[in-house]
Every structure is written in C-alpha cells, then in structure tokens.
XYZ file of N, CA, C and O in Angstrom:
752
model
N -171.004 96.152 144.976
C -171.310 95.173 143.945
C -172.119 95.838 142.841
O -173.149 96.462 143.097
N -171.791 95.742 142.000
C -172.383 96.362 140.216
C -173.568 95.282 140.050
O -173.480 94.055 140.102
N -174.637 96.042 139.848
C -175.891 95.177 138.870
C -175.558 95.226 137.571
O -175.963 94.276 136.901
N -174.793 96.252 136.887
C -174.283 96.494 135.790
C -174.788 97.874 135.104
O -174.527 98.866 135.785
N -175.343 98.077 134.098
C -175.804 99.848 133.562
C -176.954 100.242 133.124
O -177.845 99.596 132.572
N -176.887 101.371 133.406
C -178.354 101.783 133.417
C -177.932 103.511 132.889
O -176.842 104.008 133.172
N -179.010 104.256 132.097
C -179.142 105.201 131.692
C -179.399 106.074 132.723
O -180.335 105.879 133.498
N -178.565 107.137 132.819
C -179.347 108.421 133.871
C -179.467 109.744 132.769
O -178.976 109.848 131.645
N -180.221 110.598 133.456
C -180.863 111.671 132.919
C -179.070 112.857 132.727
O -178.280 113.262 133.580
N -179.109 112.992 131.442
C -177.627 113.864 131.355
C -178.058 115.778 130.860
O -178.307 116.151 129.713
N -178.036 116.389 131.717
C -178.602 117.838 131.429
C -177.034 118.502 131.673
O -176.301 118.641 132.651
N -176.927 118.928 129.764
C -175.454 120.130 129.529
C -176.184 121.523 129.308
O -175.379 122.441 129.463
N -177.038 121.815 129.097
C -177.770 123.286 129.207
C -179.133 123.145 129.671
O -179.818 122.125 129.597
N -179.536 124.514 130.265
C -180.951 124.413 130.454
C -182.203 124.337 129.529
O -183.359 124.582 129.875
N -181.691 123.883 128.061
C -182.478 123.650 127.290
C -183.665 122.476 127.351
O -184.500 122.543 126.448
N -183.786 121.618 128.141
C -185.003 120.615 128.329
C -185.713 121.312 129.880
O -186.561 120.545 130.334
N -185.591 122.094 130.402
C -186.358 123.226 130.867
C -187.449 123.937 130.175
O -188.576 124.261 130.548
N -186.790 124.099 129.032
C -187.841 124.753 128.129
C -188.691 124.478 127.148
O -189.816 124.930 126.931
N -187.599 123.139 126.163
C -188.365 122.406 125.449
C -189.196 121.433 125.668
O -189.573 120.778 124.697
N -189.793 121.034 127.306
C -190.063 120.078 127.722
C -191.333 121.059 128.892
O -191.254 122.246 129.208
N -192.436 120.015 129.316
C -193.564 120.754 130.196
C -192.968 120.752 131.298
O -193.093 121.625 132.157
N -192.142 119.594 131.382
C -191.304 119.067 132.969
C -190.279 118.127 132.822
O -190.403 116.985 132.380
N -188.843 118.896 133.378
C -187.841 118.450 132.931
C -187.773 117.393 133.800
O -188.459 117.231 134.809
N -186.470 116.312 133.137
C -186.346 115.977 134.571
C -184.995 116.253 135.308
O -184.134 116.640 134.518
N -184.511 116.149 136.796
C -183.422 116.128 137.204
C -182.542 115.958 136.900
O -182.666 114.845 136.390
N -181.430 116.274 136.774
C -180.007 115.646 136.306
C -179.733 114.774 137.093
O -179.785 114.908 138.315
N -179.373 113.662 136.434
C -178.706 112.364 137.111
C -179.674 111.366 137.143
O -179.330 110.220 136.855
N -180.880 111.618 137.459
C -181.878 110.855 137.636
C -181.756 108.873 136.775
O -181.232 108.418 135.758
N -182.327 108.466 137.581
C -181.731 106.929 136.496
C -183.222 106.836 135.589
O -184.306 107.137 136.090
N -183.050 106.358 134.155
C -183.802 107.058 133.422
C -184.493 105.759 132.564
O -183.966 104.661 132.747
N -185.651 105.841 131.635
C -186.089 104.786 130.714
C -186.862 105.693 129.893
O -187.397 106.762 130.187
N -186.800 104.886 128.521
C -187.538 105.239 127.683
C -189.244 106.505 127.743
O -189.791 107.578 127.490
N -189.261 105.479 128.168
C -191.070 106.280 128.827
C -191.940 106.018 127.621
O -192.901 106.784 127.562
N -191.869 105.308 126.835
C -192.689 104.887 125.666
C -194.346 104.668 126.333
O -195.293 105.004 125.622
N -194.558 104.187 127.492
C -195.465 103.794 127.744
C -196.564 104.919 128.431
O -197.683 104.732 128.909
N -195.776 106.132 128.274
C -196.491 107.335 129.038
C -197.275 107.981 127.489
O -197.650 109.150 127.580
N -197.450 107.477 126.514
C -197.694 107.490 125.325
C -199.167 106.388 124.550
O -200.116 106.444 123.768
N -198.414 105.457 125.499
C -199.472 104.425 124.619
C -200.897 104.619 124.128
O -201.266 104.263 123.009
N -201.924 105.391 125.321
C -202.738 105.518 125.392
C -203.130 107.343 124.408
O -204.256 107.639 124.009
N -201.971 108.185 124.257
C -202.476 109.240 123.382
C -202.716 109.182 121.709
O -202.316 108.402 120.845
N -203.583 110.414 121.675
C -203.466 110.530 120.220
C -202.133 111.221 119.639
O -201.611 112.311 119.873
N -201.821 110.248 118.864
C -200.155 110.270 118.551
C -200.232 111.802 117.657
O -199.432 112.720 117.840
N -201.097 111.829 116.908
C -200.987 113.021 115.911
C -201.886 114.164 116.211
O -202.153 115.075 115.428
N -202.425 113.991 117.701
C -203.317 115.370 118.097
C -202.013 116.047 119.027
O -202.400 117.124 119.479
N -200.200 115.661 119.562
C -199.489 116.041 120.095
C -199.384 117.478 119.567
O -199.597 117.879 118.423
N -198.981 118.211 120.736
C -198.148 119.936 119.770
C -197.494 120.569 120.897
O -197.895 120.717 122.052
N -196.581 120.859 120.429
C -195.565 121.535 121.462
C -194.949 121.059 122.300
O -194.309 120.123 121.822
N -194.711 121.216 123.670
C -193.686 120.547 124.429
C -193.964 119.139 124.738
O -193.054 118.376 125.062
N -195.442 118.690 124.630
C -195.790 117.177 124.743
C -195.212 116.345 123.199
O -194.917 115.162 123.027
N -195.208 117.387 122.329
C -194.727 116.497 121.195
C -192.873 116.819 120.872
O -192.091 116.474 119.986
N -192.800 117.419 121.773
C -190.761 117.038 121.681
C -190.839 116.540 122.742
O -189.718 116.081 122.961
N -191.779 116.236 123.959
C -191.590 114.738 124.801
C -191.555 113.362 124.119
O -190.821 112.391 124.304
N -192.332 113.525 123.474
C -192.980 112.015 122.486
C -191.714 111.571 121.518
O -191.370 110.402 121.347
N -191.002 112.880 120.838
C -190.223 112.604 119.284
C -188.881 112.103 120.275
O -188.296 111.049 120.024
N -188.427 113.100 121.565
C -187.213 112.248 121.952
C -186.998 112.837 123.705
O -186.211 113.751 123.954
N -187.668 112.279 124.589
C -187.260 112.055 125.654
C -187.746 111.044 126.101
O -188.777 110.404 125.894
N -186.267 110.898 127.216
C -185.795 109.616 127.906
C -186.985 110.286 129.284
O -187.349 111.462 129.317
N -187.350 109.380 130.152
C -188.028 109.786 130.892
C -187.447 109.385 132.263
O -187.160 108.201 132.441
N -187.189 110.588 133.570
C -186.794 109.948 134.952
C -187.536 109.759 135.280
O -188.609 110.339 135.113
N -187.217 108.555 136.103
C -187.926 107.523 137.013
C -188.307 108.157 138.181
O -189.531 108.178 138.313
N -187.738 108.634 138.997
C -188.298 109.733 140.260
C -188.990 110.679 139.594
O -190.133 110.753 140.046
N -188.752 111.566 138.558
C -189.988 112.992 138.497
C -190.519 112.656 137.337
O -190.847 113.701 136.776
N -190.806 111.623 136.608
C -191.252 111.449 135.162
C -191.366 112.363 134.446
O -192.269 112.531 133.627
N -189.917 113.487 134.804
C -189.954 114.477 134.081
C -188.518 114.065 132.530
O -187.671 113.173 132.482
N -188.772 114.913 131.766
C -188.224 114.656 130.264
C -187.044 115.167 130.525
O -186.686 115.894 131.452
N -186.214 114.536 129.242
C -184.639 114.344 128.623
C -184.214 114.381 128.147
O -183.587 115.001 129.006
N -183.553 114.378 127.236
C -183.180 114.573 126.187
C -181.833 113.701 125.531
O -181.564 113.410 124.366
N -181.229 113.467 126.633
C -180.160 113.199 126.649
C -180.246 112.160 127.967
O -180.888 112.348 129.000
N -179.337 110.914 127.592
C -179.034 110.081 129.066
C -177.434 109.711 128.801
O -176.860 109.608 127.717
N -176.899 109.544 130.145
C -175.409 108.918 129.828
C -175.438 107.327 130.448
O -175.829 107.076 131.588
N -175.032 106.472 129.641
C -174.461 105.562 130.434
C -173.853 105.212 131.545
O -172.647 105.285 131.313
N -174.088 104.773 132.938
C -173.483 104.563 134.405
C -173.754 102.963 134.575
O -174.456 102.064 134.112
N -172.791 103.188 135.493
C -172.852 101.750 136.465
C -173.860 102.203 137.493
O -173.890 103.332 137.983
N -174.696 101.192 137.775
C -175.653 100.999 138.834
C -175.428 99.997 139.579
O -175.275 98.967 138.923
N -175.309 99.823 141.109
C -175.390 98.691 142.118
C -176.851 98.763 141.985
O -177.682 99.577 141.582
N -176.812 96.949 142.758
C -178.128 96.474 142.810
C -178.974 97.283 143.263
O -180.011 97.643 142.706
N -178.472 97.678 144.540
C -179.337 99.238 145.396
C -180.086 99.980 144.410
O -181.310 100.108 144.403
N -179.213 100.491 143.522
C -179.521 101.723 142.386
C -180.807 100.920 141.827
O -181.991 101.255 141.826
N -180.228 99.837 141.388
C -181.490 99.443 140.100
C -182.936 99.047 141.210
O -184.123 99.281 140.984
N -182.389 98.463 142.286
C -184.182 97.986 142.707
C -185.085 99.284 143.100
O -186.291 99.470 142.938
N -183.918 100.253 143.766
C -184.448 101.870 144.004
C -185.372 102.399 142.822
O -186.513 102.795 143.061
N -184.654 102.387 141.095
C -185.051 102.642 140.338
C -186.347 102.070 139.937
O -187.122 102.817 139.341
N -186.612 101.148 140.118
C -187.564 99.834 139.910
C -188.709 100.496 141.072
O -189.844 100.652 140.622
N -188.517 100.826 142.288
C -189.373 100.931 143.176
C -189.810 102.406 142.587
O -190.982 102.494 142.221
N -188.913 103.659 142.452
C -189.253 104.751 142.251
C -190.872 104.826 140.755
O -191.907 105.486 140.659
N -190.167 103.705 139.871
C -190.803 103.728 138.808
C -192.185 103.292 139.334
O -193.054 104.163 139.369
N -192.451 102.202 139.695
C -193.899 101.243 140.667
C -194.681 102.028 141.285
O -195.903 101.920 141.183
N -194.126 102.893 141.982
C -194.656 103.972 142.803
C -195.796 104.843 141.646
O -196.975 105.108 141.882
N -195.048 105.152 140.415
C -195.435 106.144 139.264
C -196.642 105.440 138.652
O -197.747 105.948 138.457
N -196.294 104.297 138.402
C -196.948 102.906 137.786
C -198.663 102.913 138.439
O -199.786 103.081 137.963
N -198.024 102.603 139.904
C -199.515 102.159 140.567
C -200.328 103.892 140.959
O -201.544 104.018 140.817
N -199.838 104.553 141.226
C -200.521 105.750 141.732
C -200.926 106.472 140.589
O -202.087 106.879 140.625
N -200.214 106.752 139.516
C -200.756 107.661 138.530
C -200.854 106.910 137.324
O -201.332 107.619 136.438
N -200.541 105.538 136.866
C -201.709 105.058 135.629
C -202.243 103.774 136.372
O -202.486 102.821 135.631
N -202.429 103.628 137.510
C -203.556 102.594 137.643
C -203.531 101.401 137.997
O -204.445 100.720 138.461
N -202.215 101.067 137.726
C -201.768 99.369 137.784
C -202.736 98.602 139.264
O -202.810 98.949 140.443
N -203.263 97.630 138.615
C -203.517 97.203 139.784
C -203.342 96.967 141.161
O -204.287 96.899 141.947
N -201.869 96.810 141.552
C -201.287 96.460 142.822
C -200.081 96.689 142.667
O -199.667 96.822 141.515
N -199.344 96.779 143.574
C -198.346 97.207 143.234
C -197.349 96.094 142.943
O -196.506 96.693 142.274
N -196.986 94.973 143.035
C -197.348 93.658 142.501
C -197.297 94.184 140.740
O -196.710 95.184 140.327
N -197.652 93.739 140.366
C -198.080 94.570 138.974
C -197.202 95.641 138.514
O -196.264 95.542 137.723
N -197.764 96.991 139.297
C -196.605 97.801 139.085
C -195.046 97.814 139.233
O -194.318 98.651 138.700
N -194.607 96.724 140.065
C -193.195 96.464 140.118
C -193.108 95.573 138.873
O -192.105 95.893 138.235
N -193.848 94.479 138.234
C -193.253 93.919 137.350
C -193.546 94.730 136.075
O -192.690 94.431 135.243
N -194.295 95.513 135.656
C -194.193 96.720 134.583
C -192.701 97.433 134.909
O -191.667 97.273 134.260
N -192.876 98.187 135.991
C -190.815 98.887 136.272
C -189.944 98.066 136.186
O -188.798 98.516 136.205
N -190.098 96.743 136.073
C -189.244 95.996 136.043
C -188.606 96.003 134.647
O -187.460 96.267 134.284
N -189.637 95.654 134.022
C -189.595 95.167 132.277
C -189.180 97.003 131.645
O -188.755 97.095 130.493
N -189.320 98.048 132.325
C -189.138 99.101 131.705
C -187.843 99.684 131.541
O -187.331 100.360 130.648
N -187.272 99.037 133.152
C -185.502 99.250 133.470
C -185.038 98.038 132.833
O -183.895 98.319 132.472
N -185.314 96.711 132.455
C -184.585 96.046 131.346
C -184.504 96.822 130.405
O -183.400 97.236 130.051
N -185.534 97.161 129.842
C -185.317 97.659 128.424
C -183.917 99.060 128.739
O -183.031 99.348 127.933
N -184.029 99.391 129.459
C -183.579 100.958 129.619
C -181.999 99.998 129.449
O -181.296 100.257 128.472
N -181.558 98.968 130.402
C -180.665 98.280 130.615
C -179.946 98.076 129.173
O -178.886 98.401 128.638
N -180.941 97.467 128.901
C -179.991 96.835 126.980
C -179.345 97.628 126.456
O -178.350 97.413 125.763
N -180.062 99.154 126.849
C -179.457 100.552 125.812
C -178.129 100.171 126.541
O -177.346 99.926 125.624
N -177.633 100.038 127.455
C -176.307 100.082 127.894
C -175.122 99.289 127.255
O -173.973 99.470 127.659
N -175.374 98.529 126.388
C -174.130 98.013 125.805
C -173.190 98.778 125.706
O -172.191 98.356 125.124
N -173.192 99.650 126.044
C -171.715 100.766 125.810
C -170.663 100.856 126.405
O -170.598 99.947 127.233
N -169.837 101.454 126.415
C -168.853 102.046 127.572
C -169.791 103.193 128.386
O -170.561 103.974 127.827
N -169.563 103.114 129.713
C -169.732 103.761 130.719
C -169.556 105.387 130.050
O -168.660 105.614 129.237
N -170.095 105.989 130.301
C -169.998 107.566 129.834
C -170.662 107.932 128.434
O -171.004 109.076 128.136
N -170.814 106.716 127.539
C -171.429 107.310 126.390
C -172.943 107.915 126.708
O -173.768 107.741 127.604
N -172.888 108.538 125.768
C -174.232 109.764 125.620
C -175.358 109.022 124.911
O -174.667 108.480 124.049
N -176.102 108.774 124.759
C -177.461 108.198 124.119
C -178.537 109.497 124.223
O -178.734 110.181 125.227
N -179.408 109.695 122.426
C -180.344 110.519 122.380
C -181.132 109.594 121.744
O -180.484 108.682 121.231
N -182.356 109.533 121.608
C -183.614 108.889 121.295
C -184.618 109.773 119.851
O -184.657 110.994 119.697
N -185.202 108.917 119.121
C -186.465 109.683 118.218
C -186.990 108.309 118.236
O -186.619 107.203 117.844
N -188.429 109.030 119.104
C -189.321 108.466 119.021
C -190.369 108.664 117.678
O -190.641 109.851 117.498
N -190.957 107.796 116.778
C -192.298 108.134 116.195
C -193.019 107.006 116.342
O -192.696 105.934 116.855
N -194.273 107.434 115.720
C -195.708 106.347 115.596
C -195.255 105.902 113.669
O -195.055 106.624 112.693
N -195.253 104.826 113.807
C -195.280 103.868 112.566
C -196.236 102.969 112.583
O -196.187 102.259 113.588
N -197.246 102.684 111.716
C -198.110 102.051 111.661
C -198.958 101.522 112.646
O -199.358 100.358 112.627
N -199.249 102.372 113.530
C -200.362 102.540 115.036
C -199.217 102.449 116.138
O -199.404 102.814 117.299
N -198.159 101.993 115.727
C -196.881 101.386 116.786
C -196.074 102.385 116.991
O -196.099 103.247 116.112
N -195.094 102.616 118.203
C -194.335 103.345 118.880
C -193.299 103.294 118.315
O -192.761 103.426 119.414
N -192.166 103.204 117.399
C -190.898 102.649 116.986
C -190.169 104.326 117.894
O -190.583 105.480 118.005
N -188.754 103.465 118.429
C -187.847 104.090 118.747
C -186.418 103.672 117.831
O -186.153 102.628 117.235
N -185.554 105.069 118.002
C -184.327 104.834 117.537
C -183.452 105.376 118.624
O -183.709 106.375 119.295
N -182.497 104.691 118.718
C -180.776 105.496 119.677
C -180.091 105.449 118.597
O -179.913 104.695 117.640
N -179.456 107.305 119.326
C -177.901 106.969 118.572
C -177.019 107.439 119.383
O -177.294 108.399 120.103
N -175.772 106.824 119.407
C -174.525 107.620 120.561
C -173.922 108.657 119.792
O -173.621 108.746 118.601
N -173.801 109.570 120.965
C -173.249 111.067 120.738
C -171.553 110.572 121.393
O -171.182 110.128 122.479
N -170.738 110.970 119.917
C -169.188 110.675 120.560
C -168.775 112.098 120.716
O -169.232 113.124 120.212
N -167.897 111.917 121.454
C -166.870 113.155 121.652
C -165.600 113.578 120.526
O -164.750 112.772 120.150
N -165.637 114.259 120.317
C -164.695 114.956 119.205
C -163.099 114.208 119.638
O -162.706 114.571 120.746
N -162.443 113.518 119.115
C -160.875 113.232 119.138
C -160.446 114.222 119.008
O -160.543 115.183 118.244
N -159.517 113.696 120.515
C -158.329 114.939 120.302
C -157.770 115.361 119.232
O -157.666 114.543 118.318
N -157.357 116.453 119.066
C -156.512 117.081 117.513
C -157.483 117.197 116.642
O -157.408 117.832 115.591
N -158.653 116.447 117.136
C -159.667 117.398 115.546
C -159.683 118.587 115.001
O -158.850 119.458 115.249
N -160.597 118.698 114.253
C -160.321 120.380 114.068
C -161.715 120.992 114.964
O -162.906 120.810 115.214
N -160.470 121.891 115.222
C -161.820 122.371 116.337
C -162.886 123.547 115.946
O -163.819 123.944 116.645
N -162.687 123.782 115.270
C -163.525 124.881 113.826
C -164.741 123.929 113.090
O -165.762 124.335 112.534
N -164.369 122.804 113.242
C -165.895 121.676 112.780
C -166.763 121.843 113.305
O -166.628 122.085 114.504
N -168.335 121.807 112.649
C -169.391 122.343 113.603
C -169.605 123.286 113.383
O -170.652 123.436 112.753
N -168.910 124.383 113.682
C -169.041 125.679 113.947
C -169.809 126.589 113.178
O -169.213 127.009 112.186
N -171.031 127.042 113.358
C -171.837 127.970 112.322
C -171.069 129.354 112.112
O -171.189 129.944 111.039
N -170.379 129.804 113.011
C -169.922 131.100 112.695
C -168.142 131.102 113.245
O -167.627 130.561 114.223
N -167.759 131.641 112.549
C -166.134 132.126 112.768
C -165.339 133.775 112.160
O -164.991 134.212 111.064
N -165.333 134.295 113.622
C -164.967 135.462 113.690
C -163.525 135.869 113.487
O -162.844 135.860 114.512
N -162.954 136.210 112.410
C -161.689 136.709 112.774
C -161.606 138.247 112.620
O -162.104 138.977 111.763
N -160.840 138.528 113.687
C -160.425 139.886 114.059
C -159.240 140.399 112.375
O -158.512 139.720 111.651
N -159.598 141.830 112.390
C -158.382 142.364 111.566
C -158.322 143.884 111.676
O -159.172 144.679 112.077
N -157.328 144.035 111.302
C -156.984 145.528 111.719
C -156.792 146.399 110.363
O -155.799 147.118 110.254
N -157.679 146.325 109.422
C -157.833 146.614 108.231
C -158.939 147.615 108.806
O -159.816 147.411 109.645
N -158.501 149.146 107.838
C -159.474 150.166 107.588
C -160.419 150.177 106.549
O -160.112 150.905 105.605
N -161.634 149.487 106.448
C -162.768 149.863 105.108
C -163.249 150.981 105.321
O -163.303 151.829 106.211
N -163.759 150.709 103.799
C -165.267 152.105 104.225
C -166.262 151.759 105.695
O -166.603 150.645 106.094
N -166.529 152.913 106.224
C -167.948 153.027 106.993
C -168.922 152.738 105.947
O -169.038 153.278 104.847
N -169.654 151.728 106.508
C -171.022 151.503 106.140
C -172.290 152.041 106.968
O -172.467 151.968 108.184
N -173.048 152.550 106.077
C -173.693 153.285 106.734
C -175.148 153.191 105.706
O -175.082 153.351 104.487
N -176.783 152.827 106.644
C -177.840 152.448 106.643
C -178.708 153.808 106.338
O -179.217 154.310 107.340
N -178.940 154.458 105.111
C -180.271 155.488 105.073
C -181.416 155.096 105.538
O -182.325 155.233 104.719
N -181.831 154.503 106.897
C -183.151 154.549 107.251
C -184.216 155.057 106.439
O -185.148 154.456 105.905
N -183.882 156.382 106.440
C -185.072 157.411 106.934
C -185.463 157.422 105.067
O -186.669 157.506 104.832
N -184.557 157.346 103.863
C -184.213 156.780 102.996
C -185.003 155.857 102.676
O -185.947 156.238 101.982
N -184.966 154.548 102.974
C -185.223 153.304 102.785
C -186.909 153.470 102.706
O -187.630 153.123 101.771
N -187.287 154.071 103.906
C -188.533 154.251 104.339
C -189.517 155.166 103.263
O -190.668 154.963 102.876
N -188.778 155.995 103.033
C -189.516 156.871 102.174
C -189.710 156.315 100.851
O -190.828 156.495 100.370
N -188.754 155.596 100.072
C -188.844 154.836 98.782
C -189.704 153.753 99.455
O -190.435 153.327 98.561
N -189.912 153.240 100.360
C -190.906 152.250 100.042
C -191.949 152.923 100.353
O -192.900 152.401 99.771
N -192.446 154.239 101.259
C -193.412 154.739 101.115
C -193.956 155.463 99.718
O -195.106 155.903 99.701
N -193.015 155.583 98.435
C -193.625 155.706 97.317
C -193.631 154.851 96.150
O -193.892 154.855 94.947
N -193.225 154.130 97.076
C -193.159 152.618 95.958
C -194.962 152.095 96.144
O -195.715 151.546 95.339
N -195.185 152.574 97.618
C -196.588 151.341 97.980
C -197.838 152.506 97.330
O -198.926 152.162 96.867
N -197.162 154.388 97.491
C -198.686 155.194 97.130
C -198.739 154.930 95.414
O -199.683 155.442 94.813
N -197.712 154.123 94.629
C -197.652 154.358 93.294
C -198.293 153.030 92.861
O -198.451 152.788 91.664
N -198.648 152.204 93.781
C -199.090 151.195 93.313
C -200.434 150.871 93.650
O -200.953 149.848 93.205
C-alpha cells in the first residue's frame, strides 16, 4: 500500500562528499532541513556549512547533506520509519521535549518534504536556500532529462575534434620568456 511520495537523497558523483561536512547516504528519504538553521548566524556561515545552508536537502537517518533528491513512492512503513528516524534526531540532538513533540515536529517536516512531490516519480529536485529579511526563503527547481534526439553537443564546455592535418610545431621559449621578464623587472 502507497502513502504516496516522498523525496530521497539522489547522489550521481561524489561531489556532496566534498562540498558538504557530512554527506548524506544515497537513497536516504530526505527533507528540507531548514530547521537545522533556524537558530544560526545566517551571515557568519563559510564553507561547507554555507553550501549546506544555500542548497541541501537533508537525510533523515544521517542528517547528512544533498544536493540533489529524486522523487519516490513511499509505503506507509517508509513514511512513519522516516518520521521516527527524524524524532529520534529531533529529541536527542536539538532538545525537543519528549518525544511526543519530536514526532509531531518530523511529522510537519516530512509533510513539507511531501508537497515537493507533486511530480512524476523520478523527477530530480535541487533547492537554494537564502535568508530574506531575518526569514529562511527556499526555492525548487526540477532537473529534466535531455529528450531524446537532442543535440547532444548542448552543454558541453569543450569539443574535441580529431584531424589529421600537419601544422607547424609549436614550440614554448621558456628559458626565453624568463629572461625578458627578468630584464623587463631589473629595468624598472
């Protein structure tokens, strides 16, 4: 039986390894994490805490960062799992009173995560987070896949073609280079 959709954590390179203090898992079922924020100074962020803040999705098991989530179907199982995993995070490491409490905070955090799902199953969702006027504002946007027959050269920063044409050798005077700027700098 389907509860219906929910965001999981989508990792295509090991790039949120690096851009991130702590990634999170692939697959992981995922939410915003706006609220792992509330309490910082928005503009004392730098470095991997502040490409957490501008756009990761946050997993619910390692409250580690994202970058990227895909749209899935979740059974009920999935979502109350998700809900419990989050409560757990809730009451032990910011405080929530009871856990009572902390389940209805995970609760309200996997709705929200939920709504992002209006999609078809498989779409990609990326996030930018900023601070606007003391407030958290978020944006999504879906990442589509290229239609078939596009051109597949779109995108592309560089394109190599091979040829079997003889030029000149080009060739670098180092030793050259070095010396004119060594009397370029004693003449000045």
């Amino acid at each position: 039986m389907s509860a219906g959709k929910l965001p999981r954590t989508l990792r295509l390179d090991p790039s949120d390894t690096f851009v991130f203090a702590r990634a999170a898992e692939a697959g992981e079922w995922a939410v915003t994490g706006s609220f792992l924020f509330f309490d910082a100074d928005l503009s004392a962020l730098a470095g991997k805490e502040r490409a957490a803040f501008r756009s990761g999705f946050v997993g619910v098991r390692s409250l580690g960062f994202s970058t990227l989530v895909v749209v899935s179907e979740a059974s009920e199982a999935e979502r109350e799992a998700a809900i419990e995993d989050l409560a757990r995070h809730i009451h032990d490491r910011f405080g929530a009173p009871d856990r009572e409490a902390a389940r209805a905070a995970a609760r309200e955090e996997i709705e929200v995560a939920a709504s992002l799902c209006n999609l078809p199953v498989g779409s990609v969702v990326a996030m930018r987070r900023s601070a606007q006027d003391g407030e958290i504002a978020e944006e999504f946007r879906t990442l589509h896949q290229r239609a078939p027959g596009a051109d597949p050269m779109h995108g592309r920063a560089f394109h190599f073609v091979e040829t079997d044409e003889d030029g000149p050798d080009e060739q670098a005077d180092l030793v050259g280079l070095l010396s004119d700027a060594s009397a370029g700098a004693e003449r000045a």
